[in-house]
XYZ file of C-alpha atoms in Angstrom:
567
model
C -169.288 -15.762 -4.618
C -166.043 -17.469 -3.748
C -164.115 -16.689 -0.579
C -161.364 -14.876 -2.530
C -163.911 -12.674 -4.300
C -165.587 -11.881 -0.959
C -162.234 -10.895 0.559
C -161.394 -8.773 -2.511
C -164.793 -7.024 -2.370
C -164.351 -6.351 1.360
C -160.866 -4.898 0.856
C -162.157 -2.759 -2.018
C -165.056 -1.455 0.101
C -162.719 -0.670 3.020
C -160.320 1.143 0.680
C -163.182 3.139 -0.841
C -164.392 4.153 2.636
C -160.828 5.062 3.614
C -160.448 7.175 0.457
C -163.736 8.958 1.172
C -162.727 9.543 4.796
C -159.343 10.881 3.686
C -161.070 13.182 1.188
C -163.502 14.402 3.867
C -160.617 14.929 6.329
C -158.684 16.961 3.772
C -161.840 18.946 3.010
C -162.480 19.627 6.681
C -158.901 20.594 7.474
C -158.640 22.776 4.395
C -162.010 24.397 5.088
C -161.044 25.341 8.651
C -157.653 26.594 7.443
C -159.384 28.716 4.793
C -161.803 30.083 7.402
C -158.823 31.019 9.566
C -157.267 32.915 6.671
C -160.632 34.463 5.863
C -161.041 35.544 9.487
C -157.620 37.187 9.420
C -158.624 39.008 6.230
C -161.846 40.123 7.943
C -159.964 41.448 10.953
C -157.745 43.499 8.671
C -160.801 44.849 6.808
C -162.508 45.812 10.086
C -159.386 47.480 11.377
C -159.062 49.466 8.157
C -162.727 50.483 8.256
C -162.567 51.438 11.931
C -159.367 53.430 11.491
C -160.877 55.145 8.467
C -164.014 56.165 10.381
C -162.064 57.272 13.443
C -159.731 59.244 11.191
C -162.688 61.059 9.641
C -164.060 61.911 13.093
C -160.602 63.056 14.235
C -160.750 66.055 11.905
C -164.015 67.134 13.545
C -162.484 66.585 16.971
C -159.721 68.953 15.938
C -162.347 71.445 14.754
C -164.333 71.371 17.982
C -161.173 71.716 20.073
C -160.138 74.682 17.904
C -163.505 76.442 18.337
C -163.836 75.698 22.069
C -161.431 78.492 23.080
C -161.790 80.708 20.015
C -162.242 84.401 21.106
C -165.280 84.850 18.884
C -167.012 81.840 20.467
C -166.004 82.880 23.997
C -167.196 86.459 23.456
C -170.475 85.132 22.046
C -171.115 83.085 25.155
C -170.061 85.851 27.559
C -171.907 88.621 25.716
C -175.247 86.895 25.845
C -175.921 87.838 22.238
C -174.892 86.543 18.839
C -172.018 88.638 17.529
C -171.808 88.656 13.721
C -168.242 87.411 13.785
C -169.294 84.290 15.763
C -171.912 83.282 13.194
C -169.466 83.912 10.366
C -166.841 81.721 12.068
C -169.295 78.899 12.557
C -170.577 79.063 9.001
C -167.048 79.203 7.585
C -166.045 76.190 9.720
C -169.037 74.191 8.414
C -168.047 74.940 4.835
C -164.390 74.189 5.464
C -164.756 70.897 7.351
C -168.006 69.636 5.838
C -169.887 69.461 9.112
C -173.645 69.319 9.067
C -173.951 72.092 11.639
C -172.327 73.831 14.624
C -174.181 75.177 17.651
C -172.879 77.159 20.655
C -174.831 77.208 23.957
C -174.311 78.733 27.366
C -173.920 76.634 30.497
C -177.688 76.301 30.785
C -178.065 74.860 27.308
C -179.505 77.964 25.659
C -178.347 78.402 22.053
C -176.345 81.590 21.686
C -174.933 80.956 18.156
C -175.440 78.550 15.196
C -173.912 78.007 11.775
C -177.410 77.998 10.207
C -179.687 80.028 12.465
C -182.584 79.793 10.013
C -182.659 75.962 10.112
C -184.376 74.045 12.863
C -181.788 72.900 15.306
C -181.646 69.563 17.083
C -182.519 69.629 20.753
C -179.598 70.072 23.058
C -178.533 66.655 24.411
C -178.170 66.789 28.142
C -175.537 63.986 28.249
C -173.479 65.868 25.688
C -173.931 69.114 27.621
C -172.847 67.510 30.893
C -169.816 65.948 29.227
C -168.824 69.312 27.779
C -169.274 71.190 31.037
C -167.204 68.492 32.797
C -164.327 69.094 30.412
C -164.796 65.880 28.404
C -165.340 65.314 24.704
C -168.891 64.170 24.307
C -170.053 61.905 21.462
C -173.370 60.279 20.642
C -175.252 58.907 17.669
C -178.553 60.404 16.600
C -181.253 59.173 14.228
C -183.110 62.136 12.760
C -185.711 60.508 10.598
C -183.635 58.778 7.902
C -180.601 60.815 8.776
C -177.744 59.263 10.758
C -175.734 61.797 12.702
C -172.697 61.933 14.948
C -172.785 64.746 17.557
C -169.625 65.975 19.287
C -169.560 68.353 22.263
C -166.832 70.314 24.007
C -166.898 72.901 26.791
C -166.243 76.578 25.894
C -163.539 77.950 28.120
C -162.093 81.422 28.540
C -158.933 80.274 30.208
C -160.590 79.602 33.527
C -162.443 76.578 34.798
C -165.207 75.552 34.736
C -166.580 75.810 31.174
C -168.807 78.736 30.504
C -170.741 77.062 27.756
C -170.712 74.232 25.193
C -170.138 73.887 21.487
C -171.830 71.079 19.456
C -170.679 69.784 16.042
C -173.084 67.608 14.043
C -171.691 65.280 11.318
C -173.833 63.542 8.712
C -172.665 59.893 8.454
C -173.746 59.745 4.797
C -171.128 62.364 3.930
C -168.507 60.231 5.638
C -169.597 57.064 3.766
C -169.362 58.975 0.491
C -165.592 59.109 0.922
C -165.248 55.356 1.567
C -163.765 53.083 -1.052
C -165.778 50.150 -2.345
C -164.969 47.135 -0.147
C -165.460 43.571 -1.399
C -166.881 42.544 1.951
C -169.896 43.945 3.724
C -168.885 45.915 6.853
C -171.540 47.195 9.258
C -171.241 49.400 12.344
C -173.904 48.467 14.898
C -174.768 50.860 17.701
C -175.886 49.852 21.177
C -179.438 49.173 19.942
C -178.048 46.824 17.230
C -178.991 49.280 14.498
C -176.762 49.423 11.431
C -175.568 53.009 11.797
C -172.926 52.908 9.065
C -172.147 50.336 6.397
C -170.410 49.682 3.114
C -173.770 48.364 1.827
C -176.506 50.985 1.566
C -179.292 48.416 1.629
C -178.314 47.382 5.161
C -178.482 50.864 6.715
C -181.076 51.592 9.377
C -181.755 47.877 9.892
C -182.026 46.578 13.430
C -180.832 43.100 14.380
C -183.258 41.972 17.075
C -183.010 38.233 16.348
C -186.449 36.600 16.489
C -187.963 39.845 17.868
C -189.410 42.544 15.630
C -187.462 45.733 14.976
C -188.334 49.042 16.595
C -191.016 51.154 14.916
C -189.702 52.972 11.852
C -186.821 50.532 11.388
C -186.496 47.551 9.082
C -185.298 44.235 10.467
C -181.875 42.967 9.655
C -181.955 40.077 7.089
C -183.143 36.886 8.738
C -180.331 34.528 9.553
C -179.356 31.493 11.564
C -176.309 31.549 13.762
C -174.066 28.502 14.058
C -170.515 27.865 15.061
C -168.095 25.883 12.910
C -165.114 25.156 15.119
C -164.026 28.496 16.576
C -165.742 30.485 13.827
C -169.099 32.235 13.839
C -171.157 31.544 10.724
C -174.358 33.405 9.808
C -176.603 31.711 7.230
C -178.858 34.089 5.303
C -181.844 33.125 3.182
C -182.300 35.346 0.136
C -180.331 38.370 1.354
C -179.147 40.368 -1.660
C -176.364 42.332 0.018
C -175.037 39.408 2.072
C -173.724 35.958 1.111
C -175.719 32.821 1.866
C -173.093 31.749 4.378
C -170.956 34.448 5.917
C -168.070 34.296 8.337
C -168.747 37.072 10.852
C -165.788 38.938 12.341
C -166.556 41.462 15.127
C -164.544 44.338 16.512
C -165.606 46.561 19.396
C -165.105 50.335 19.007
C -165.495 51.700 22.542
C -164.728 55.293 21.441
C -167.949 55.249 19.389
C -169.834 52.800 21.615
C -170.284 50.611 18.501
C -169.470 47.131 17.259
C -168.112 46.659 13.769
C -168.982 43.399 11.992
C -167.566 42.101 8.757
C -169.519 39.557 6.687
C -167.152 37.485 4.533
C -168.440 34.977 2.001
C -167.380 31.418 2.880
C -168.237 30.005 -0.595
C -164.676 30.396 -2.008
C -163.180 28.812 1.106
C -165.721 26.010 0.961
C -165.232 25.479 -2.786
C -161.427 25.424 -2.472
C -161.627 22.910 0.371
C -164.136 20.817 -1.590
C -161.850 20.754 -4.606
C -158.920 19.676 -2.431
C -161.013 16.963 -0.805
C -162.288 15.718 -4.158
C -158.762 15.832 -5.568
C -157.482 13.774 -2.619
C -160.288 11.246 -2.975
C -159.744 11.135 -6.741
C -155.997 10.609 -6.393
C -156.567 7.863 -3.854
C -159.234 6.432 -6.141
C -156.839 6.447 -9.095
C -154.129 4.867 -6.928
C -156.599 2.274 -5.704
C -157.818 1.639 -9.241
C -154.229 1.266 -10.432
C -153.557 -1.102 -7.545
C -156.718 -3.052 -8.373
C -155.733 -3.260 -12.043
C -152.223 -4.359 -11.029
C -153.635 -6.953 -8.630
C -156.056 -8.236 -11.270
C -153.242 -8.309 -13.823
C -150.975 -10.181 -11.430
C -153.827 -12.521 -10.561
C -154.503 -13.078 -14.236
C -150.807 -13.664 -14.915
C -150.659 -16.054 -11.950
C -153.703 -17.909 -13.274
C -152.191 -17.951 -16.751
C -148.862 -19.210 -15.377
C -150.710 -21.847 -13.371
C -152.617 -22.902 -16.482
C -149.424 -22.908 -18.533
C -147.613 -24.854 -15.804
C -150.398 -27.409 -15.693
C -150.466 -27.541 -19.500
C -146.677 -27.931 -19.600
C -146.870 -30.673 -16.995
C -149.522 -32.471 -19.028
C -147.509 -31.870 -22.196
C -144.334 -33.174 -20.579
C -146.249 -36.190 -19.348
C -147.604 -36.776 -22.828
C -144.176 -36.204 -24.378
C -142.651 -38.660 -21.940
C -145.404 -41.140 -22.699
C -145.030 -40.611 -26.454
C -141.239 -40.849 -26.119
C -141.618 -44.145 -24.323
C -144.028 -45.336 -26.981
C -141.700 -44.141 -29.748
C -138.773 -45.855 -28.057
C -140.744 -49.064 -27.941
C -141.824 -48.546 -31.543
C -138.222 -47.869 -32.515
C -137.108 -51.071 -30.842
C -139.868 -52.918 -32.646
C -138.873 -51.288 -35.944
C -135.229 -52.203 -35.328
C -136.221 -55.787 -34.724
C -138.505 -55.745 -37.746
C -135.672 -54.319 -39.795
C -133.458 -57.154 -38.606
C -136.056 -59.723 -39.501
C -136.534 -58.033 -42.882
C -132.792 -58.201 -43.461
C -132.797 -61.849 -42.383
C -135.589 -62.545 -44.850
C -133.636 -60.939 -47.656
C -130.531 -62.908 -46.646
C -132.355 -66.209 -46.265
C -131.404 -67.409 -49.737
C -127.760 -66.663 -49.186
C -127.820 -68.191 -45.723
C -129.450 -71.326 -47.140
C -126.638 -71.495 -49.669
C -124.063 -70.985 -46.918
C -125.497 -73.861 -44.900
C -126.072 -76.166 -47.872
C -122.404 -76.040 -48.822
C -121.083 -77.410 -45.493
C -123.972 -79.870 -45.290
C -123.154 -81.246 -48.751
C -119.472 -81.408 -47.807
C -120.315 -83.222 -44.561
C -122.414 -85.749 -46.465
C -119.603 -86.362 -48.952
C -116.966 -86.683 -46.237
C -119.232 -89.035 -44.264
C -119.826 -91.285 -47.275
C -116.127 -91.302 -48.106
C -115.297 -92.038 -44.504
C -117.614 -95.053 -44.439
C -116.028 -96.361 -47.652
C -112.516 -95.848 -46.258
C -113.426 -97.725 -43.078
C -114.805 -100.573 -45.161
C -111.495 -100.603 -47.040
C -109.659 -100.639 -43.734
C -108.070 -97.236 -44.238
C -108.679 -95.619 -40.829
C -106.106 -92.855 -41.290
C -107.884 -91.505 -44.348
C -111.249 -91.931 -42.599
C -109.879 -89.781 -39.707
C -109.022 -87.019 -42.166
C -112.626 -87.061 -43.419
C -113.879 -86.870 -39.867
C -111.637 -83.798 -39.284
C -113.092 -82.176 -42.399
C -116.599 -82.944 -41.122
C -115.692 -81.261 -37.789
C -114.410 -78.174 -39.588
C -117.610 -77.944 -41.655
C -119.675 -78.253 -38.474
C -117.659 -75.405 -36.918
C -118.300 -73.347 -40.037
C -122.060 -73.965 -39.719
C -121.931 -73.149 -35.991
C -120.216 -69.819 -36.720
C -122.878 -68.916 -39.338
C -125.735 -69.841 -36.966
C -124.187 -67.898 -34.037
C -123.873 -64.765 -36.181
C -127.498 -65.067 -37.253
C -128.675 -65.674 -33.712
C -126.788 -62.706 -32.258
C -127.963 -60.467 -35.115
C -131.620 -61.512 -34.716
C -131.879 -61.281 -30.916
C -133.887 -58.333 -29.502
C -131.827 -57.465 -26.434
C -130.876 -54.111 -24.982
C -127.235 -53.250 -25.447
C -125.044 -50.878 -23.525
C -122.523 -48.549 -25.122
C -119.113 -50.186 -24.728
C -115.859 -50.558 -26.639
C -116.513 -52.522 -29.851
C -114.045 -53.583 -32.546
C -115.373 -51.751 -35.621
C -113.468 -53.999 -38.043
C -114.929 -57.167 -36.428
C -118.438 -55.687 -36.694
C -117.849 -55.049 -40.406
C -116.513 -58.624 -40.852
C -119.635 -60.101 -39.247
C -121.928 -57.858 -41.368
C -120.079 -58.932 -44.547
C -120.359 -62.581 -43.500
C -124.144 -62.174 -43.191
C -124.517 -60.455 -46.565
C -121.719 -62.076 -48.578
C -123.865 -64.865 -50.034
C -126.573 -62.404 -51.102
C -124.020 -60.014 -52.592
C -122.241 -62.793 -54.479
C -125.555 -64.044 -55.835
C -126.278 -60.494 -57.131
C -122.849 -60.422 -58.778
C -121.530 -57.614 -56.549
C -117.853 -57.372 -55.733
C -116.840 -56.161 -52.278
C -113.597 -54.232 -51.796
C -112.575 -54.607 -48.151
C -109.263 -54.738 -46.401
C -109.338 -54.993 -42.638
C -106.963 -52.750 -40.634
C -103.845 -54.400 -39.255
C -104.971 -53.728 -35.653
C -108.368 -53.497 -33.936
C -110.167 -50.139 -34.124
C -112.242 -49.919 -30.934
C -115.157 -47.483 -30.890
C -117.986 -46.773 -28.437
C -121.187 -48.538 -29.493
C -123.267 -51.722 -29.381
C -121.881 -54.713 -31.252
C -125.149 -56.158 -32.604
C -126.729 -52.818 -33.513
C -123.531 -51.609 -35.122
C -123.640 -54.775 -37.278
C -127.259 -53.964 -38.120
C -126.305 -50.456 -39.331
C -123.607 -51.905 -41.622
C -126.003 -54.607 -42.897
C -128.662 -51.936 -43.673
C -126.169 -49.828 -45.636
C -124.837 -52.896 -47.504
C -128.410 -54.008 -48.311
C -129.285 -50.525 -49.668
C -126.081 -50.540 -51.743
C -127.014 -53.980 -53.131
C -130.452 -52.637 -54.153
C -128.845 -49.572 -55.776
C -126.518 -51.758 -57.895
C -129.234 -53.911 -59.466
C -129.073 -52.131 -62.841
C -125.522 -50.754 -62.570
C -122.911 -51.738 -65.170
C -120.131 -51.842 -62.566
C -121.194 -53.537 -59.370
C -118.698 -52.659 -56.676
C -119.013 -51.859 -52.974
C -115.979 -50.366 -51.249
C -115.560 -50.565 -47.467
C -112.711 -48.801 -45.659
C -111.844 -47.744 -42.105
C -109.547 -44.916 -41.016
C -108.988 -42.771 -37.929
C -109.487 -38.988 -37.818
C -108.300 -37.457 -34.556
C -110.480 -38.834 -31.734
C -112.913 -40.476 -34.184
C -112.976 -43.625 -36.288
C -114.450 -43.208 -39.792
C -116.149 -46.041 -41.712
C -116.993 -45.296 -45.353
C -119.196 -47.568 -47.489
C -119.488 -46.462 -51.140
C -121.038 -47.983 -54.234
C -120.957 -47.438 -57.994
C -124.709 -47.054 -58.343
C -126.722 -44.089 -59.673
C -126.497 -42.090 -56.425
C -129.294 -40.536 -54.356
C -131.599 -37.782 -55.762
C -131.788 -35.836 -52.470
C -129.119 -36.851 -49.908
C -130.490 -34.317 -47.359
C -133.691 -36.359 -47.008
C -132.269 -39.858 -47.055
C -132.550 -40.257 -43.251
C -136.169 -39.088 -43.054
C -138.635 -41.818 -42.005
C -140.456 -43.455 -44.952
C -138.245 -41.716 -47.489
C -137.124 -44.215 -50.151
C -135.835 -44.204 -53.694
C -137.082 -47.767 -54.310
C -140.283 -48.691 -56.056
C -143.293 -49.067 -53.806
C -144.056 -52.661 -52.904
C -143.974 -55.121 -50.036
C -140.604 -56.509 -51.051
C -138.945 -53.098 -51.382
C -139.189 -51.898 -47.784
C -140.820 -48.932 -46.070
C -137.901 -46.458 -46.058
C -137.201 -46.888 -42.335
C -133.823 -48.699 -42.423
C -131.620 -45.647 -42.826
C -133.736 -43.593 -40.405
C -133.283 -46.311 -37.775
C -129.571 -46.548 -38.566
C -129.234 -42.765 -38.166
C -130.819 -42.967 -34.730
C -128.628 -45.895 -33.675
C -125.401 -44.148 -34.664
C -126.577 -40.996 -32.877
C -127.279 -43.014 -29.719
C -123.626 -44.146 -29.791
C -122.513 -40.488 -29.815
C -121.559 -40.696 -33.462
C -122.766 -39.293 -36.776
C -124.116 -40.928 -39.950
C -124.006 -38.885 -43.168
C -124.614 -39.434 -46.846
C -123.326 -37.816 -50.048
C -123.027 -38.482 -53.773
C -119.552 -39.158 -55.187
C -118.258 -37.047 -58.053
C -117.434 -40.193 -60.070
C -120.929 -41.567 -59.431
C -122.625 -43.533 -56.721
C -123.290 -42.795 -53.087
C -121.060 -42.892 -50.037
C -122.253 -43.380 -46.431
C -119.890 -42.198 -43.711
C -120.125 -43.459 -40.119
C -118.112 -41.372 -37.622
C -117.819 -42.853 -34.112
C -115.748 -41.765 -31.084
C -112.744 -43.933 -30.380
C -112.694 -45.831 -27.090
C -109.868 -44.308 -24.993
C -108.898 -47.511 -23.235
C -108.457 -49.259 -26.578
C -106.809 -46.323 -28.387
C -104.517 -44.476 -25.993
């Protein structure tokens, strides 16, 4: 694995761990926040349950306070017997308030009246009796078999202290629970012995929470659980308890008036599930962001690699193009030179004729000069020598034109007399054109027309066009080539037209290897006009071709005028 891949894998692993940690942190924070809200809900539920129970007992407190100084109760205690009106009062009070039973005793604890005298009464509780005789409201919880009872006591007074007796009201807790609404959470009231004395879940009643110790005889143990703390919250974990959740947040509230502790058991599963979803959502979002970042990084890396490959390919392509351009430039130069040599070959017959004429004249003038010297006529012999000198100058001019046309030297773009270039080109081709019976119509301008170009190569372009015109006029009835120069704004225009058959497709005439001649070694390769087109373009000019309406073709060379020569 390369170093870059190792770094990328390390960064990816670190990001994944960071995303998981962020998800766990969100889960933990959300879970504790949900437990806090759940605890607040539990406190409200406990307060409602406690207030509801205390409210139910308040009506019985009102009852016992009402009976404590009732004349029928007082007279029953003072009379030592059980007056009929006392029993009726107690029975009517039981029916009215729903108490389980009412008992009236004297100061010694002897029962003097009861709401149900035929039913076995509970033993008199000494703590309740003492509380009543001391002027306090007594309250205690009693387990009578499977019955759960509240007992209230109050001293019977006849307007004088101390109390002359005591009245006891017994309340069945089951009758109180019957009036409770169904709560979504389990609420249990534990007494001092940790026995569930009242609850919103019937299956939890009469169960004693002794932890690892066994419950008291006759009581069932509270569902087995493990206690743990999660932050500031108390969590009980139950195993298989039907009435309680597997994990419950326990909220406790002391009720000193009843000497009990109320506990609410709230299911933590919704809080845990909500926090888990938030944590997973956070991790997923971070994962998606990371994945998008990874895809973007890979895409950018791929684009960078592609750009690098394209840059390298472009560099290689440019290098190859430059190399090919150099090779093509060399090939073009070679083709230009070959074209010159081909033109020289075609003009060789005419050039031979051009040189033979002055040579023959020189020979004649030399022979005549020798004869005139022998005849002692030096003046006439001097005239012959002058003619010989003029013929030699003529030959020198022809040879210089050929030599300058044939040389393969680089030329710079400079002011060139266009008319002089045409004159030189006509001088090179005149013998060949005359031999072919072609008439040339040319009238030089009255002043030089200077254009930007290369003198030798400009001559070559004109020679190529004249040679092509000569070939086109081989079978023509009228053999005429017209050459004319004119100025058009900042350009000089040279037109060379012929009376031949024209060109089948003028748009392709400057394509390499395109030719209208018959195939053969003596007919060329179709490169002359293509080379000429490139040469004129290198001068900043334009070479075009068209067919004339009256027949034949016309080649137009448009070159920029040299400013210093044409102000």
